[in-house]
Tab-separated table of C-alpha atoms in Angstrom:
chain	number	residue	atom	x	y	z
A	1	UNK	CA	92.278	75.352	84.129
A	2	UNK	CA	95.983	75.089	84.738
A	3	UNK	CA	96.447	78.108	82.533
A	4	UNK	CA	94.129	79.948	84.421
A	5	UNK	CA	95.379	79.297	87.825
A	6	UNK	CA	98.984	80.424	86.158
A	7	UNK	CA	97.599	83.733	85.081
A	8	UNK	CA	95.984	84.259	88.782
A	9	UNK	CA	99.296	83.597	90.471
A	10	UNK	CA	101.540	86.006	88.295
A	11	UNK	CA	98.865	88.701	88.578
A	12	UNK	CA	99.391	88.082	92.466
A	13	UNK	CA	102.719	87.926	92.218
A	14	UNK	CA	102.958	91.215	89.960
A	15	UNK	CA	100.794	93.065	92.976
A	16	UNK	CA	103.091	91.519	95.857
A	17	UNK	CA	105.949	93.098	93.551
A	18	UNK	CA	104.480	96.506	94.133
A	19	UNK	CA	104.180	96.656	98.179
A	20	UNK	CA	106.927	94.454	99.076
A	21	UNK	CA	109.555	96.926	99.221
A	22	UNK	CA	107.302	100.024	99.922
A	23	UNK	CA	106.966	101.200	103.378
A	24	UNK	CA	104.552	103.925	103.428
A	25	UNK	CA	100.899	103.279	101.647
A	26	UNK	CA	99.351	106.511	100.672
A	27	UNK	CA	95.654	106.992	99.735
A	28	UNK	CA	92.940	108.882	99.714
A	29	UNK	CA	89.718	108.763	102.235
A	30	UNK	CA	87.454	107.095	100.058
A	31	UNK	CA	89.940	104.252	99.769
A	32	UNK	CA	91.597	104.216	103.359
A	33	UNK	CA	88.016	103.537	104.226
A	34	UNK	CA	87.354	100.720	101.718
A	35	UNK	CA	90.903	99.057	102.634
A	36	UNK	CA	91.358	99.240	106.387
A	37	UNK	CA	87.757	97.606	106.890
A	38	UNK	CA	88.656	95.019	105.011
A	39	UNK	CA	92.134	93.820	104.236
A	40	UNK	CA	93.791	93.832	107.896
A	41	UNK	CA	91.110	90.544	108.540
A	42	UNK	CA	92.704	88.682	105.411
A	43	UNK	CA	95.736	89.020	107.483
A	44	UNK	CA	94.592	86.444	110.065
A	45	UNK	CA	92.122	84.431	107.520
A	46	UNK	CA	93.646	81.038	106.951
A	47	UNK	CA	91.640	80.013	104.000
A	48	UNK	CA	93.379	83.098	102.070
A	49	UNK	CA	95.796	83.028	99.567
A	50	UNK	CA	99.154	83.409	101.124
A	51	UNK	CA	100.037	86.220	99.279
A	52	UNK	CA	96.646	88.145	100.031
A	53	UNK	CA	97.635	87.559	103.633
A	54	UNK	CA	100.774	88.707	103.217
A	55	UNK	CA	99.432	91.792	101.978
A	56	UNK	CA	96.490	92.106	104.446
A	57	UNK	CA	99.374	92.139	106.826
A	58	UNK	CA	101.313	94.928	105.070
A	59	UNK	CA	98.027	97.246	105.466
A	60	UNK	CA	97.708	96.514	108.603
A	61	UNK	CA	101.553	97.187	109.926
A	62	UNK	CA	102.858	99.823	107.637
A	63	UNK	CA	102.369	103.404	107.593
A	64	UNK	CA	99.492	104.922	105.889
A	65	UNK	CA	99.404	108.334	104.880
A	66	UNK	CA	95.622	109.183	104.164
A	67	UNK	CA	95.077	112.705	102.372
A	68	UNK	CA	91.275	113.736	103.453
A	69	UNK	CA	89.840	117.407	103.538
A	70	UNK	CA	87.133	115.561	105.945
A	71	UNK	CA	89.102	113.400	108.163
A	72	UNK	CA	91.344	114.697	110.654
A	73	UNK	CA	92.585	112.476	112.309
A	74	UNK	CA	93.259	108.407	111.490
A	75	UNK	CA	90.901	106.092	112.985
A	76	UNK	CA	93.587	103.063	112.011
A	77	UNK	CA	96.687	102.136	113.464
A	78	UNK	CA	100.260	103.839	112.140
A	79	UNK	CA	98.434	106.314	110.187
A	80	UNK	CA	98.377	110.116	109.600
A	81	UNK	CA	96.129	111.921	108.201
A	82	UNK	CA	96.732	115.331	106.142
A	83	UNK	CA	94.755	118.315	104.124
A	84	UNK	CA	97.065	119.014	102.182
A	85	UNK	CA	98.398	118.669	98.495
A	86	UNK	CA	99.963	115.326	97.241
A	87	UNK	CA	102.787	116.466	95.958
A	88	UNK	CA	103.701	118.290	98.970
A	89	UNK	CA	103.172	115.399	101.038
A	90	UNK	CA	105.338	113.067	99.007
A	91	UNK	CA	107.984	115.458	98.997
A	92	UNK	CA	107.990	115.568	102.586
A	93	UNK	CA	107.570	111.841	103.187
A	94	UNK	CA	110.610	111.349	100.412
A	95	UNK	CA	112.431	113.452	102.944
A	96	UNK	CA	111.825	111.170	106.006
A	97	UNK	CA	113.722	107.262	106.567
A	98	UNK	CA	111.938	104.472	104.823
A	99	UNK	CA	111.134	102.979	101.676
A	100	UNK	CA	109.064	103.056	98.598
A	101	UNK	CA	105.824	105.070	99.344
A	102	UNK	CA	102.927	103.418	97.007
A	103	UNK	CA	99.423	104.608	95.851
A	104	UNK	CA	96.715	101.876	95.009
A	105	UNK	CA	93.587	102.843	93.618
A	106	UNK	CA	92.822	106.475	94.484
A	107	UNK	CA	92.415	108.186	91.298
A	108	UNK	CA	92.365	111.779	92.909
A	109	UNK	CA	95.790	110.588	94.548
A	110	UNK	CA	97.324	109.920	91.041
A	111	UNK	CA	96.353	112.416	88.933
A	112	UNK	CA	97.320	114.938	91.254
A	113	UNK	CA	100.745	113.712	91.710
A	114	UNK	CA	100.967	113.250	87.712
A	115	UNK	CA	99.722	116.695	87.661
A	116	UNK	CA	102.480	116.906	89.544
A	117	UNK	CA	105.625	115.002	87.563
A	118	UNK	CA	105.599	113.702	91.391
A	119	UNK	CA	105.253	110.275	90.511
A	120	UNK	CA	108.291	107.469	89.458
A	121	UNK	CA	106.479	104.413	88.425
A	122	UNK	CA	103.049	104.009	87.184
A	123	UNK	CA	101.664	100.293	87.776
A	124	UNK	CA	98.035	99.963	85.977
A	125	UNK	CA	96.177	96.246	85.718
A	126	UNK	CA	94.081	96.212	82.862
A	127	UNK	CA	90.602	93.754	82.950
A	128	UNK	CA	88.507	92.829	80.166
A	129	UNK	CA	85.699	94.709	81.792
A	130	UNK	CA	84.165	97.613	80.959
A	131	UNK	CA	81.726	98.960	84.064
A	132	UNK	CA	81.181	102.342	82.736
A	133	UNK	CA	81.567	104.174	85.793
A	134	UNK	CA	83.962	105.580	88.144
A	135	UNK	CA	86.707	108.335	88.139
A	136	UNK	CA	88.941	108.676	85.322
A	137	UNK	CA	92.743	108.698	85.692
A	138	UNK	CA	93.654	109.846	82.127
A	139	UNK	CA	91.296	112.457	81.041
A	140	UNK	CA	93.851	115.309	79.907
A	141	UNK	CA	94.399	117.546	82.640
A	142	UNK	CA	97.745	115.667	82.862
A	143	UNK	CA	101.086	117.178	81.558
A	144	UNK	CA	102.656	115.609	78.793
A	145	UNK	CA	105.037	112.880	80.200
A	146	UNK	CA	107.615	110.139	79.026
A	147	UNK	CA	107.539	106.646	80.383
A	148	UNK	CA	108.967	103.451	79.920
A	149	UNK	CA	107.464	100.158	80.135
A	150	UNK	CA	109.223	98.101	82.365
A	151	UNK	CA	107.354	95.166	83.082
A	152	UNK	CA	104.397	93.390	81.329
A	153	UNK	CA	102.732	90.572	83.110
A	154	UNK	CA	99.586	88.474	81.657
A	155	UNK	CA	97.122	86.256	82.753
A	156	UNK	CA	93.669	84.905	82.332
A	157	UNK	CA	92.809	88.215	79.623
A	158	UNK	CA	94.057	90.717	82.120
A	159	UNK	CA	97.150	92.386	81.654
A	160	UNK	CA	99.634	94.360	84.113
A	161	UNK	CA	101.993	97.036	83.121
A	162	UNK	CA	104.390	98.712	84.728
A	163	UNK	CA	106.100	102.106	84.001
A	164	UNK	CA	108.845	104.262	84.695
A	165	UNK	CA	109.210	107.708	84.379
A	166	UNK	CA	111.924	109.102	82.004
A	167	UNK	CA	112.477	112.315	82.955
């Protein structure tokens, strides 16, 4: 059990590592949707792991950039909403003050800015799962691309890696 609850706290403490210095959130509808219903309430929820409020706080504060041919305009606070390309979006939001600008789960989001060569770091958690469904992020439309693993964090069978780009 102890060894379990090890592997659950450096898995959390691998995902705080990724929004903790990032200042813009960037997603696509699909995901917006899934994440601003429900992680801004795990903010306030006192039975939550610190860390999951911590980051239920984060969604709730910081910008979020939504890309959405459907949406237009945010239904959340300190977002904005654009139909537009990824990459042209990051470039522009690289362009304005803040820090690290970070995608989470949307698929279309990431392989368009690996499409791209728009993206600097490439964080994936891998579960012993298979579900057998859902979008795929590496199925090669993708440009050939070198990366460097930077960080390899394990726990409780599931592993997190964490790349750089070496352009």
């Amino acid at each position: 059990m102890a060894h379990a609850l090890r592997g659950q706290r450096r898995r959390r403490d691998h995902l705080t590592g990724l929004w903790q210095n990032a200042t813009t959130a960037l997603l696509g509808r699909t995901n917006a949707e899934g994440f601003f219903s429900y992680w801004p309430t795990v903010a306030d929820d006192e039975n939550a792991d610190p860390r999951d409020r911590g980051y239920g706080a984060w969604m709730r504060d910081t910008e979020k950039v939504v890309l959405s041919h459907s949406l237009h305009s945010a239904p959340w606070p300190n977002a904005r909403v654009f139909d537009e390309p990824a990459a042209d979006v990051v470039k522009r939001l690289k362009q304005e003050p803040g820090g690290d600008i970070v995608v989470f789960a949307s698929a279309s989001v990431i392989k368009a800015l690996l499409a791209a060569d728009a993206l600097d770091r490439l964080s994936m958690t891998v579960f012993p799962k298979i579900l057998g469904g859902g979008k795929r992020l590496f199925n090669g439309e993708a440009p050939a691309s070198t990366w460097t693993l930077t960080s390899v964090t394990q726990g409780e069978g599931v592993v997190a890696l964490t790349y750089d780009t070496s352009r």
